[in-house]
CSV table of C-alpha atoms in Angstrom, one decimal:
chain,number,residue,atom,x,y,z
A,104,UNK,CA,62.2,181.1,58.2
A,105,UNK,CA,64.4,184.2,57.4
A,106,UNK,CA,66.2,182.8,54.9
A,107,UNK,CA,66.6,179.8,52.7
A,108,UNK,CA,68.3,177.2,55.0
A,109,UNK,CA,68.3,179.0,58.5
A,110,UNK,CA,65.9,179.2,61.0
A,111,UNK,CA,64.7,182.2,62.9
A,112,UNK,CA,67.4,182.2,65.2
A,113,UNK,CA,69.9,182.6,62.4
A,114,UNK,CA,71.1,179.5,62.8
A,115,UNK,CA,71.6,176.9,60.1
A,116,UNK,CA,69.3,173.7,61.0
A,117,UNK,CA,70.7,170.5,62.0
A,118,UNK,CA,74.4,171.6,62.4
A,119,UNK,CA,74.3,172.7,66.2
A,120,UNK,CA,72.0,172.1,69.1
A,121,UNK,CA,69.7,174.7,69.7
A,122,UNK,CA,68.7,175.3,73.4
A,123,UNK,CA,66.4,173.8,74.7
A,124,UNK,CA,65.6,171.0,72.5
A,125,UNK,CA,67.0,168.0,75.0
A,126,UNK,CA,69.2,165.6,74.3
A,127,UNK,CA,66.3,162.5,74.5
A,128,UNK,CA,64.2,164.6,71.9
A,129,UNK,CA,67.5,164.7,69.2
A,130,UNK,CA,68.1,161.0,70.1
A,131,UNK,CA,65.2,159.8,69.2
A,132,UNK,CA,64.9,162.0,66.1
A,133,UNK,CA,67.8,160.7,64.9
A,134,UNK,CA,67.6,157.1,65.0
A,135,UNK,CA,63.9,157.5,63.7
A,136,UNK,CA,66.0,158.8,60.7
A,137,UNK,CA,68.8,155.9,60.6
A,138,UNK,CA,66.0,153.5,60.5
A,139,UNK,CA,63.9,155.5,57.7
A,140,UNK,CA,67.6,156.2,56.2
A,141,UNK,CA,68.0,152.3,56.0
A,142,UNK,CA,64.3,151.2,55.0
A,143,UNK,CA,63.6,154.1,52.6
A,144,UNK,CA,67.4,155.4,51.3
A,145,UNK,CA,67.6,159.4,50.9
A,146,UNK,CA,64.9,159.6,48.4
A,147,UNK,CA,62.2,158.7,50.6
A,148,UNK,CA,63.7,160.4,54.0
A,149,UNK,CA,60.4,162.1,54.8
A,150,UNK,CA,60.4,164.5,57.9
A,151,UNK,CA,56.9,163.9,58.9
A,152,UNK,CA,57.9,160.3,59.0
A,153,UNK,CA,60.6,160.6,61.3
A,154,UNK,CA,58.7,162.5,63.5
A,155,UNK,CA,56.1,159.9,63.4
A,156,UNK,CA,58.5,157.1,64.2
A,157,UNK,CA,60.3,159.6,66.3
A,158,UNK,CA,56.9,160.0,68.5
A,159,UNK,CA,57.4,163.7,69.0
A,160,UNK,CA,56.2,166.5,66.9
A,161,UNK,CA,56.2,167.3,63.2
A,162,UNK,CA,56.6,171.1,64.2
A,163,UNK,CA,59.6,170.0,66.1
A,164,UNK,CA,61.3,168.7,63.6
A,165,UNK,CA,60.3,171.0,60.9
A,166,UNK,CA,61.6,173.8,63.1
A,167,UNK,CA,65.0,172.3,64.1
A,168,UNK,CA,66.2,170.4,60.6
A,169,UNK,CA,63.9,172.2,58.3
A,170,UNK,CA,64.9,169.7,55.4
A,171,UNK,CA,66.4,165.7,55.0
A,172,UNK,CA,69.6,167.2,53.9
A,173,UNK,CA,69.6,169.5,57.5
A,174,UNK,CA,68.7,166.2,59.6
A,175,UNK,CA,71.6,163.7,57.6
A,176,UNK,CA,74.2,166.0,58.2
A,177,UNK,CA,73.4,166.1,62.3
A,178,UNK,CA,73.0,162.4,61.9
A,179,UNK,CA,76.1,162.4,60.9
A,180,UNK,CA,77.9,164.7,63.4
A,181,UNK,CA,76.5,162.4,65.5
A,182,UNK,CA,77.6,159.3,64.3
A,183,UNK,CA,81.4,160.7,64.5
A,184,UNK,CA,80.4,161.7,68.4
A,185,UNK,CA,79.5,157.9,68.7
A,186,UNK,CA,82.3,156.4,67.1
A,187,UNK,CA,84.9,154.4,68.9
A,188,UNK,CA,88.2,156.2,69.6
A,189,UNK,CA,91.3,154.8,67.8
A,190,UNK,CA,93.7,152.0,68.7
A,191,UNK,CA,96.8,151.9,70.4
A,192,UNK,CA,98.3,148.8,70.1
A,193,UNK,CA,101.5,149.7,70.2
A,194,UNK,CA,102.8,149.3,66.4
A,195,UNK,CA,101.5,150.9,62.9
A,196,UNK,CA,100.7,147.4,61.8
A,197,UNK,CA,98.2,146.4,64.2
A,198,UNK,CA,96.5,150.4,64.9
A,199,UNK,CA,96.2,149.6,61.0
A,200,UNK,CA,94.9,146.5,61.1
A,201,UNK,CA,92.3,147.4,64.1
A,202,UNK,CA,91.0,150.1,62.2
A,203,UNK,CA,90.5,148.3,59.1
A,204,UNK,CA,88.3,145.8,61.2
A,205,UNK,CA,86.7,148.8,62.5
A,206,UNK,CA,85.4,149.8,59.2
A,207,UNK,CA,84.6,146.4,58.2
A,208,UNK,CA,82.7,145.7,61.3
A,209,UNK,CA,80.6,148.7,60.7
A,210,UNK,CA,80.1,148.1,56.5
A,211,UNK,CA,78.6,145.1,57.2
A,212,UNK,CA,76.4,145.3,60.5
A,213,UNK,CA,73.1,145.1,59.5
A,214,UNK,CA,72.2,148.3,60.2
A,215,UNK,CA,75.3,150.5,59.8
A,216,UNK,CA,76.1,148.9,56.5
A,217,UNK,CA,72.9,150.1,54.9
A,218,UNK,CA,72.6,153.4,56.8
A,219,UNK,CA,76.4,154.1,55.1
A,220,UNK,CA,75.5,152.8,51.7
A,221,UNK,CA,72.5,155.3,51.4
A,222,UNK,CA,73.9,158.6,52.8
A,223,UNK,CA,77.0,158.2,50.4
A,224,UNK,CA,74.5,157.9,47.5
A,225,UNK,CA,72.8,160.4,48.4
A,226,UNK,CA,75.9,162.9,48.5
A,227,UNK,CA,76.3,161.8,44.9
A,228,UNK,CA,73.4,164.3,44.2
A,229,UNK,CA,73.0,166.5,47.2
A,230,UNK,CA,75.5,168.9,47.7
A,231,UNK,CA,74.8,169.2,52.1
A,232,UNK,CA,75.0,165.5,52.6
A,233,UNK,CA,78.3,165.5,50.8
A,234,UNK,CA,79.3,168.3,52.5
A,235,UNK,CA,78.4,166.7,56.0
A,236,UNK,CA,79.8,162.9,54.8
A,237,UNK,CA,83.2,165.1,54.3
A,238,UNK,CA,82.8,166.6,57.6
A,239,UNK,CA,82.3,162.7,58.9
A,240,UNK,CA,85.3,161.5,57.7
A,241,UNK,CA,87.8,164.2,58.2
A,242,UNK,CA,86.8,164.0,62.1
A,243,UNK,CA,87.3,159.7,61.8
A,244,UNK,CA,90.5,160.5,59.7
A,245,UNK,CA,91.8,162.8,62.2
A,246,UNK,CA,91.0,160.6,65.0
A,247,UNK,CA,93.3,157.8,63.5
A,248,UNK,CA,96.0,159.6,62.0
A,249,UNK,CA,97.2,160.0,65.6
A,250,UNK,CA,98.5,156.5,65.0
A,251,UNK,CA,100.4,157.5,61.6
A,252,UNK,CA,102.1,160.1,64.1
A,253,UNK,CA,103.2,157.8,67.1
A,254,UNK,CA,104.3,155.6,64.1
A,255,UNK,CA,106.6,158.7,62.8
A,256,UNK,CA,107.8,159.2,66.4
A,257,UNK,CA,108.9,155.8,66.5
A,258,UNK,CA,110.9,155.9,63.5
A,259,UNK,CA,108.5,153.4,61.8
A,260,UNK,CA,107.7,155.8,59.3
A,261,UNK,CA,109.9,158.7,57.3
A,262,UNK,CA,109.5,162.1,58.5
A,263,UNK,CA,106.7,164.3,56.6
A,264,UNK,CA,104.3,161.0,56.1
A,265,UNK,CA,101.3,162.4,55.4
A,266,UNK,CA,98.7,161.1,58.6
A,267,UNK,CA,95.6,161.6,56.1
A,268,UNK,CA,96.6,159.8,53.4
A,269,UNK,CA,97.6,156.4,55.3
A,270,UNK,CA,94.2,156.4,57.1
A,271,UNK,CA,92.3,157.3,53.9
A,272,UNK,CA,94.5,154.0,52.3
A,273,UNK,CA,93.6,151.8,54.7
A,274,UNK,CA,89.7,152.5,54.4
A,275,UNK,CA,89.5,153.0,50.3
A,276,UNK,CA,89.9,149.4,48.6
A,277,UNK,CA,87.1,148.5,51.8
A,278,UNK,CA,84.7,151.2,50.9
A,279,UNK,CA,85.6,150.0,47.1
A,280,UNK,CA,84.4,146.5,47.8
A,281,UNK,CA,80.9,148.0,49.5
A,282,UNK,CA,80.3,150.3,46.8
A,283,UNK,CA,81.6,149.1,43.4
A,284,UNK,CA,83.4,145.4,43.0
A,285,UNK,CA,80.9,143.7,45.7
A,286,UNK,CA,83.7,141.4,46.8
A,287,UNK,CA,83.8,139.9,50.6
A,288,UNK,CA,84.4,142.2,53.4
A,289,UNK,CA,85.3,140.2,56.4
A,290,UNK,CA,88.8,140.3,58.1
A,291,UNK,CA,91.0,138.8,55.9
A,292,UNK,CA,90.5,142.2,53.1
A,293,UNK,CA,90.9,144.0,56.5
A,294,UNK,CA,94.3,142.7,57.4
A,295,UNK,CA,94.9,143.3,53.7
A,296,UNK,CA,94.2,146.5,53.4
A,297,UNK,CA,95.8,147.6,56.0
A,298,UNK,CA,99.4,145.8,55.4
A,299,UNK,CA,99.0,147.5,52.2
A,300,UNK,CA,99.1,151.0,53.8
A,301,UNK,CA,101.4,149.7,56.3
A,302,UNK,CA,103.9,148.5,53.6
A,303,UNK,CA,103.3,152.1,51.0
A,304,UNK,CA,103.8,153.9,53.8
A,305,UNK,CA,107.4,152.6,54.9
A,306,UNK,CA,108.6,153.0,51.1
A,307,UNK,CA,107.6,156.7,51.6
A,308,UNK,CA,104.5,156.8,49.5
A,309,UNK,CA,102.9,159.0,51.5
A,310,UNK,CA,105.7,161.6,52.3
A,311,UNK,CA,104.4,165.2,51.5
């Protein structure tokens, strides 16, 4: 190491792919770290573990992520790579609606669910996990808020809506249900949530 947090290359573990290292060996590394993310939360993300459950070398992933924080944030990066590419149905309401059963699909899949749950508590106290969950969802909110624009194309919306701020709308009272009141997530919140949005943003609520 030549500095705190970057490797002898110069580069800052876990955020790109250094060459070399193939594709099946980061794979592998990261789900090993999904399922210890899921079985063990942050706090007990252990590096030797995941190379152990990984079946490839502690040097290797010692050298590559250097930390837990290193290895959640290219977990992340990875998930957004993996995750499906918005709707286009046509209509506000239903891009809305399909990607507020998006997110409820993944908050309660038996593995997603709990992977989510502990990588937002963990950027509660770690300042690169929060760093890389922020990274995570402005690439998902991007993604959708093509939909917010068609919407302002089609005159659905008032010009200046603010794309942002009607994804983030549809996705907070679901994340608020996970984390804090515990109440059902299933389809019907979905559809709720996201004629909610639909409805704030056609009064102008989210005009900049």
């Amino acid at each position: 190491m030549t500095s705190e947090g970057v490797d002898a290359d110069g580069v800052e573990p876990g955020t790109v792919r250094p060459g070399g290292r193939t594709a099946r060996v980061r794979e592998a590394v990261l789900r090993a770290a999904g399922d210890a993310l899921v079985e063990h939360g942050f706090d007990g993300l252990d590096l030797a573990d995941v190379a152990r459950r990984a079946e490839v070398g502690k040097t290797t992933v010692y050298r590559r992520w250097s930390v837990p924080a290193g290895l959640v944030a290219d977990l992340l990066s990875d998930m957004a790579e993996q995750s499906q590419p918005r709707a286009d149905t046509g209509s506000l309401a239903g891009d809305l609606r399909a990607n507020a059963r998006l997110v409820v699909r993944t908050l309660t899949d038996p593995r997603q669910g709990p992977l989510f749950a502990s990588v937002i508590a963990a950027a509660t106290c770690d300042p690169r996990t929060a760093d890389a969950l922020h990274r995570f969802y402005a690439v998902r909110i991007g993604e959708w808020s093509g939909c917010v624009e068609a919407a302002v194309d089609r005159g659905e919306l008032p010009a200046g809506t603010d794309p942002g701020e009607v994804i983030a709308a549809v996705s907070a009272p679901l994340y608020y249900r996970l984390l804090a009141s515990g109440a059902p997530l299933d389809e019907e919140a979905a559809d709720r949530a996201a004629a909610a949005a639909v409805a704030a943003a056609r009064e102008g609520t989210y005009v900049r």
